[in-house]
Amino acid sequence: MEPYEMTIGPEGYLPPSVSERGVVGPSKGEGLVMGKRVPEQQAIDEVARRLLAAKNPTIFPGPLVLWAWNEQAMRESKVVKALAEAVPAKLIPMADYRPKYPKIEAEREINPNHPNLTIWKNKIDVCLFVGVHCHQSNIALKIIRGGTDCYTIALCTFSGDDEAHITIRDLTVDTIQRIVDSVHRQKNSRSS
């Protein structure tokens, strides 16, 4: 079987699961970029590059970052805000996963059951998920990949999310700070 070549969508109403197509998640110290395993620093630098090149980069912080439920969540929320300021990127929270029916204010929040509506409404070309539970990010990222041309990034506390165009696993405050540092380095190299 030929290796699956992940594309930037829309891939169609029912895009194939990338794991079904042979994409293997990253090991410790690695990330995935377009379904290919790469060293973590390469994935970090690609996240920064994509965010800086975007017309409307948007960060979707989820409950694991938004709710001050432990010390790590509070530290992560501060560095996520620093990332948004460094790029600069818009922040649209995904505070909970309940469907927002019959109406959602797509400028202020993302409906995790129909994330494509928020992507379309805000004309988002690159989005980053952070602090979103794995089961919810997997579904939302697949919907985005299937129905939009938005480039997706997922920062994951556990083993990564292979449905994103870029994923970094074993997320820590330090990992997010390394993305912020890469953003600053790339901005400085552009202005030199």
mmCIF file of C-alpha atoms in Angstrom:
data_model
loop_
_atom_site.group_PDB
_atom_site.id
_atom_site.type_symbol
_atom_site.label_atom_id
_atom_site.label_comp_id
_atom_site.label_asym_id
_atom_site.label_seq_id
_atom_site.Cartn_x
_atom_site.Cartn_y
_atom_site.Cartn_z
ATOM 1 C CA MET A 1 0.000 0.000 0.000
ATOM 2 C CA GLU A 2 1.255 3.473 -0.894
ATOM 3 C CA PRO A 3 1.831 5.771 2.097
ATOM 4 C CA TYR A 4 -1.139 8.072 2.707
ATOM 5 C CA GLU A 5 -0.429 11.646 1.682
ATOM 6 C CA MET A 6 -2.315 13.934 4.061
ATOM 7 C CA THR A 7 -3.740 16.958 2.259
ATOM 8 C CA ILE A 8 -5.070 20.345 3.200
ATOM 9 C CA GLY A 9 -8.835 20.019 2.712
ATOM 10 C CA PRO A 10 -11.507 20.008 2.112
ATOM 11 C CA GLU A 11 -11.050 16.254 1.836
ATOM 12 C CA GLY A 12 -14.751 15.534 1.576
ATOM 13 C CA TYR A 13 -17.709 14.629 3.705
ATOM 14 C CA LEU A 14 -16.105 11.499 5.178
ATOM 15 C CA PRO A 15 -12.325 11.906 5.040
ATOM 16 C CA PRO A 16 -10.418 8.729 5.801
ATOM 17 C CA SER A 17 -9.006 8.243 9.275
ATOM 18 C CA VAL A 18 -5.295 8.852 8.879
ATOM 19 C CA SER A 19 -4.424 5.924 11.170
ATOM 20 C CA GLU A 20 -6.514 3.680 8.924
ATOM 21 C CA ARG A 21 -4.330 4.899 6.050
ATOM 22 C CA GLY A 22 -1.067 3.989 7.776
ATOM 23 C CA VAL A 23 -0.090 7.172 9.618
ATOM 24 C CA VAL A 24 1.659 6.203 12.839
ATOM 25 C CA GLY A 25 1.648 8.615 15.758
ATOM 26 C CA PRO A 26 4.854 10.210 16.968
ATOM 27 C CA SER A 27 7.133 8.603 19.536
ATOM 28 C CA LYS A 28 8.532 10.567 22.488
ATOM 29 C CA GLY A 29 10.662 13.437 21.202
ATOM 30 C CA GLU A 30 8.837 13.515 17.850
ATOM 31 C CA GLY A 31 5.929 15.308 16.236
ATOM 32 C CA LEU A 32 3.877 14.721 13.110
ATOM 33 C CA VAL A 33 3.903 17.128 10.174
ATOM 34 C CA MET A 34 1.452 16.238 7.410
ATOM 35 C CA GLY A 35 1.362 12.645 8.667
ATOM 36 C CA LYS A 36 5.132 12.203 8.714
ATOM 37 C CA ARG A 37 7.156 11.694 11.893
ATOM 38 C CA VAL A 38 9.760 14.406 12.496
ATOM 39 C CA PRO A 39 11.968 15.502 15.418
ATOM 40 C CA GLU A 40 9.974 17.553 17.939
ATOM 41 C CA GLN A 41 11.968 20.754 17.340
ATOM 42 C CA GLN A 42 11.240 20.539 13.614
ATOM 43 C CA ALA A 43 7.511 20.289 14.388
ATOM 44 C CA ILE A 44 7.782 23.230 16.823
ATOM 45 C CA ASP A 45 9.481 25.379 14.184
ATOM 46 C CA GLU A 46 6.848 24.392 11.604
ATOM 47 C CA VAL A 47 4.054 25.378 14.035
ATOM 48 C CA ALA A 48 5.660 28.807 14.440
ATOM 49 C CA ARG A 49 6.171 29.169 10.671
ATOM 50 C CA ARG A 50 2.558 28.240 9.887
ATOM 51 C CA LEU A 51 1.154 30.594 12.528
ATOM 52 C CA LEU A 52 3.287 33.485 11.289
ATOM 53 C CA ALA A 53 2.428 32.859 7.623
ATOM 54 C CA ALA A 54 -1.327 32.676 8.286
ATOM 55 C CA LYS A 55 -3.738 35.461 7.368
ATOM 56 C CA ASN A 56 -5.971 34.681 10.345
ATOM 57 C CA PRO A 57 -4.219 32.396 12.836
ATOM 58 C CA THR A 58 -6.513 31.309 15.641
ATOM 59 C CA ILE A 59 -5.862 29.417 18.857
ATOM 60 C CA PHE A 60 -8.678 27.302 20.315
ATOM 61 C CA PRO A 61 -7.868 26.769 24.013
ATOM 62 C CA GLY A 62 -9.945 23.987 25.536
ATOM 63 C CA PRO A 63 -11.077 23.185 29.064
ATOM 64 C CA LEU A 64 -7.743 21.693 30.121
ATOM 65 C CA VAL A 65 -6.193 25.158 29.692
ATOM 66 C CA LEU A 66 -9.208 27.400 30.354
ATOM 67 C CA TRP A 67 -10.260 25.947 33.678
ATOM 68 C CA ALA A 68 -7.820 26.700 36.507
ATOM 69 C CA TRP A 69 -8.178 23.152 37.830
ATOM 70 C CA ASN A 70 -4.481 22.701 38.707
ATOM 71 C CA GLU A 71 -1.176 24.559 38.737
ATOM 72 C CA GLN A 72 -0.090 23.229 35.327
ATOM 73 C CA ALA A 73 -3.309 24.457 33.675
ATOM 74 C CA MET A 74 -2.759 27.940 35.104
ATOM 75 C CA ARG A 75 0.855 28.037 33.854
ATOM 76 C CA GLU A 76 -0.168 26.701 30.426
ATOM 77 C CA SER A 77 -2.892 29.329 30.064
ATOM 78 C CA LYS A 78 -0.338 32.108 30.617
ATOM 79 C CA VAL A 79 2.076 30.791 28.008
ATOM 80 C CA VAL A 80 -0.795 30.151 25.524
ATOM 81 C CA LYS A 81 -1.738 33.816 25.941
ATOM 82 C CA ALA A 82 1.923 34.755 25.369
ATOM 83 C CA LEU A 83 1.871 32.695 22.147
ATOM 84 C CA ALA A 84 -1.269 34.476 20.947
ATOM 85 C CA GLU A 85 0.350 37.845 21.636
ATOM 86 C CA ALA A 86 3.654 36.874 19.972
ATOM 87 C CA VAL A 87 2.098 35.784 16.662
ATOM 88 C CA PRO A 88 -0.446 37.702 17.022
ATOM 89 C CA ALA A 89 -3.303 35.190 16.894
ATOM 90 C CA LYS A 90 -6.969 35.356 17.791
ATOM 91 C CA LEU A 91 -8.158 33.320 20.790
ATOM 92 C CA ILE A 92 -11.533 31.569 20.513
ATOM 93 C CA PRO A 93 -12.292 29.380 23.535
ATOM 94 C CA MET A 94 -13.765 25.898 23.477
ATOM 95 C CA ALA A 95 -14.922 26.045 27.069
ATOM 96 C CA ASP A 96 -17.136 22.971 26.958
ATOM 97 C CA TYR A 97 -18.224 20.322 24.497
ATOM 98 C CA ARG A 98 -21.989 20.598 24.696
ATOM 99 C CA PRO A 99 -23.633 21.384 21.357
ATOM 100 C CA LYS A 100 -24.519 25.060 21.053
ATOM 101 C CA TYR A 101 -27.984 24.929 19.498
ATOM 102 C CA PRO A 102 -29.867 26.539 17.928
ATOM 103 C CA LYS A 103 -27.416 29.440 17.582
ATOM 104 C CA ILE A 104 -23.718 29.936 18.197
ATOM 105 C CA GLU A 105 -21.819 33.194 18.211
ATOM 106 C CA ALA A 106 -18.989 31.942 16.014
ATOM 107 C CA GLU A 107 -16.905 35.077 16.592
ATOM 108 C CA ARG A 108 -16.746 34.364 20.333
ATOM 109 C CA GLU A 109 -16.653 30.570 20.675
ATOM 110 C CA ILE A 110 -16.247 27.360 18.734
ATOM 111 C CA ASN A 111 -18.967 24.753 18.567
ATOM 112 C CA PRO A 112 -16.934 21.557 18.939
ATOM 113 C CA ASN A 113 -19.667 19.547 17.207
ATOM 114 C CA HIS A 114 -19.591 21.826 14.143
ATOM 115 C CA PRO A 115 -16.155 23.490 14.216
ATOM 116 C CA ASN A 116 -16.311 24.093 10.473
ATOM 117 C CA LEU A 117 -18.953 26.791 11.095
ATOM 118 C CA THR A 118 -16.543 28.764 13.284
ATOM 119 C CA ILE A 119 -13.709 28.239 10.761
ATOM 120 C CA TRP A 120 -15.876 29.481 7.863
ATOM 121 C CA LYS A 121 -17.425 32.407 9.744
ATOM 122 C CA ASN A 122 -14.043 33.740 10.889
ATOM 123 C CA LYS A 123 -12.158 32.834 7.681
ATOM 124 C CA ILE A 124 -9.545 30.954 9.735
ATOM 125 C CA ASP A 125 -6.709 29.537 7.651
ATOM 126 C CA VAL A 126 -4.578 28.091 10.496
ATOM 127 C CA CYS A 127 -5.915 26.903 13.844
ATOM 128 C CA LEU A 128 -4.201 25.495 16.900
ATOM 129 C CA PHE A 129 -5.928 23.271 19.460
ATOM 130 C CA VAL A 130 -4.469 23.244 22.972
ATOM 131 C CA GLY A 131 -6.027 21.865 26.141
ATOM 132 C CA VAL A 132 -8.766 20.001 24.279
ATOM 133 C CA HIS A 133 -9.542 16.454 25.436
ATOM 134 C CA CYS A 134 -8.281 13.866 22.933
ATOM 135 C CA HIS A 135 -11.662 12.363 22.064
ATOM 136 C CA GLN A 136 -13.103 15.784 21.255
ATOM 137 C CA SER A 137 -10.119 17.148 19.334
ATOM 138 C CA ASN A 138 -9.984 14.022 17.183
ATOM 139 C CA ILE A 139 -13.576 14.480 16.021
ATOM 140 C CA ALA A 140 -13.349 18.257 15.601
ATOM 141 C CA LEU A 141 -10.063 18.097 13.684
ATOM 142 C CA LYS A 142 -11.452 15.470 11.327
ATOM 143 C CA ILE A 143 -14.522 17.640 10.639
ATOM 144 C CA ILE A 144 -12.281 20.658 9.968
ATOM 145 C CA ARG A 145 -9.981 18.629 7.694
ATOM 146 C CA GLY A 146 -12.944 17.157 5.850
ATOM 147 C CA GLY A 147 -14.879 20.358 5.190
ATOM 148 C CA THR A 148 -12.467 23.306 5.197
ATOM 149 C CA ASP A 149 -9.074 24.330 3.886
ATOM 150 C CA CYS A 150 -7.891 25.283 7.390
ATOM 151 C CA TYR A 151 -4.439 24.006 8.379
ATOM 152 C CA THR A 152 -4.769 22.298 11.779
ATOM 153 C CA ILE A 153 -2.293 22.069 14.662
ATOM 154 C CA ALA A 154 -2.869 20.061 17.855
ATOM 155 C CA LEU A 155 -0.761 20.297 20.992
ATOM 156 C CA CYS A 156 -1.464 17.155 23.003
ATOM 157 C CA THR A 157 -0.708 16.270 26.610
ATOM 158 C CA PHE A 158 -0.544 12.578 25.737
ATOM 159 C CA SER A 159 0.450 10.818 22.509
ATOM 160 C CA GLY A 160 -0.475 13.402 19.858
ATOM 161 C CA ASP A 161 -3.455 13.759 17.560
ATOM 162 C CA ASP A 162 -2.801 12.222 14.164
ATOM 163 C CA GLU A 163 -5.862 13.917 12.610
ATOM 164 C CA ALA A 164 -4.065 17.300 12.777
ATOM 165 C CA HIS A 165 -1.714 18.474 10.043
ATOM 166 C CA ILE A 166 0.850 19.060 12.815
ATOM 167 C CA THR A 167 0.795 17.500 16.249
ATOM 168 C CA ILE A 168 3.193 17.632 19.165
ATOM 169 C CA ARG A 169 2.842 15.144 22.010
ATOM 170 C CA ASP A 170 3.709 15.187 25.741
ATOM 171 C CA LEU A 171 2.786 18.856 26.012
ATOM 172 C CA THR A 172 4.302 20.905 28.815
ATOM 173 C CA VAL A 173 4.562 24.612 29.573
ATOM 174 C CA ASP A 174 8.131 24.378 28.273
ATOM 175 C CA THR A 175 6.943 22.994 24.916
ATOM 176 C CA ILE A 176 4.561 25.904 24.397
ATOM 177 C CA GLN A 177 7.311 28.329 25.444
ATOM 178 C CA ARG A 178 9.602 26.764 22.810
ATOM 179 C CA ILE A 179 6.935 27.591 20.202
ATOM 180 C CA VAL A 180 6.805 31.188 21.498
ATOM 181 C CA ASP A 181 10.619 31.348 21.282
ATOM 182 C CA SER A 182 10.545 29.976 17.726
ATOM 183 C CA VAL A 183 7.959 32.626 16.766
ATOM 184 C CA HIS A 184 10.265 35.358 18.117
ATOM 185 C CA ARG A 185 13.342 33.863 16.361
ATOM 186 C CA GLN A 186 11.530 33.643 13.025
ATOM 187 C CA LYS A 187 10.126 37.180 13.344
ATOM 188 C CA ASN A 188 13.607 38.507 14.165
ATOM 189 C CA SER A 189 15.197 36.690 11.221
ATOM 190 C CA ARG A 190 12.589 38.226 8.877
ATOM 191 C CA SER A 191 13.315 41.738 10.084
ATOM 192 C CA SER A 192 17.122 41.329 9.842
#
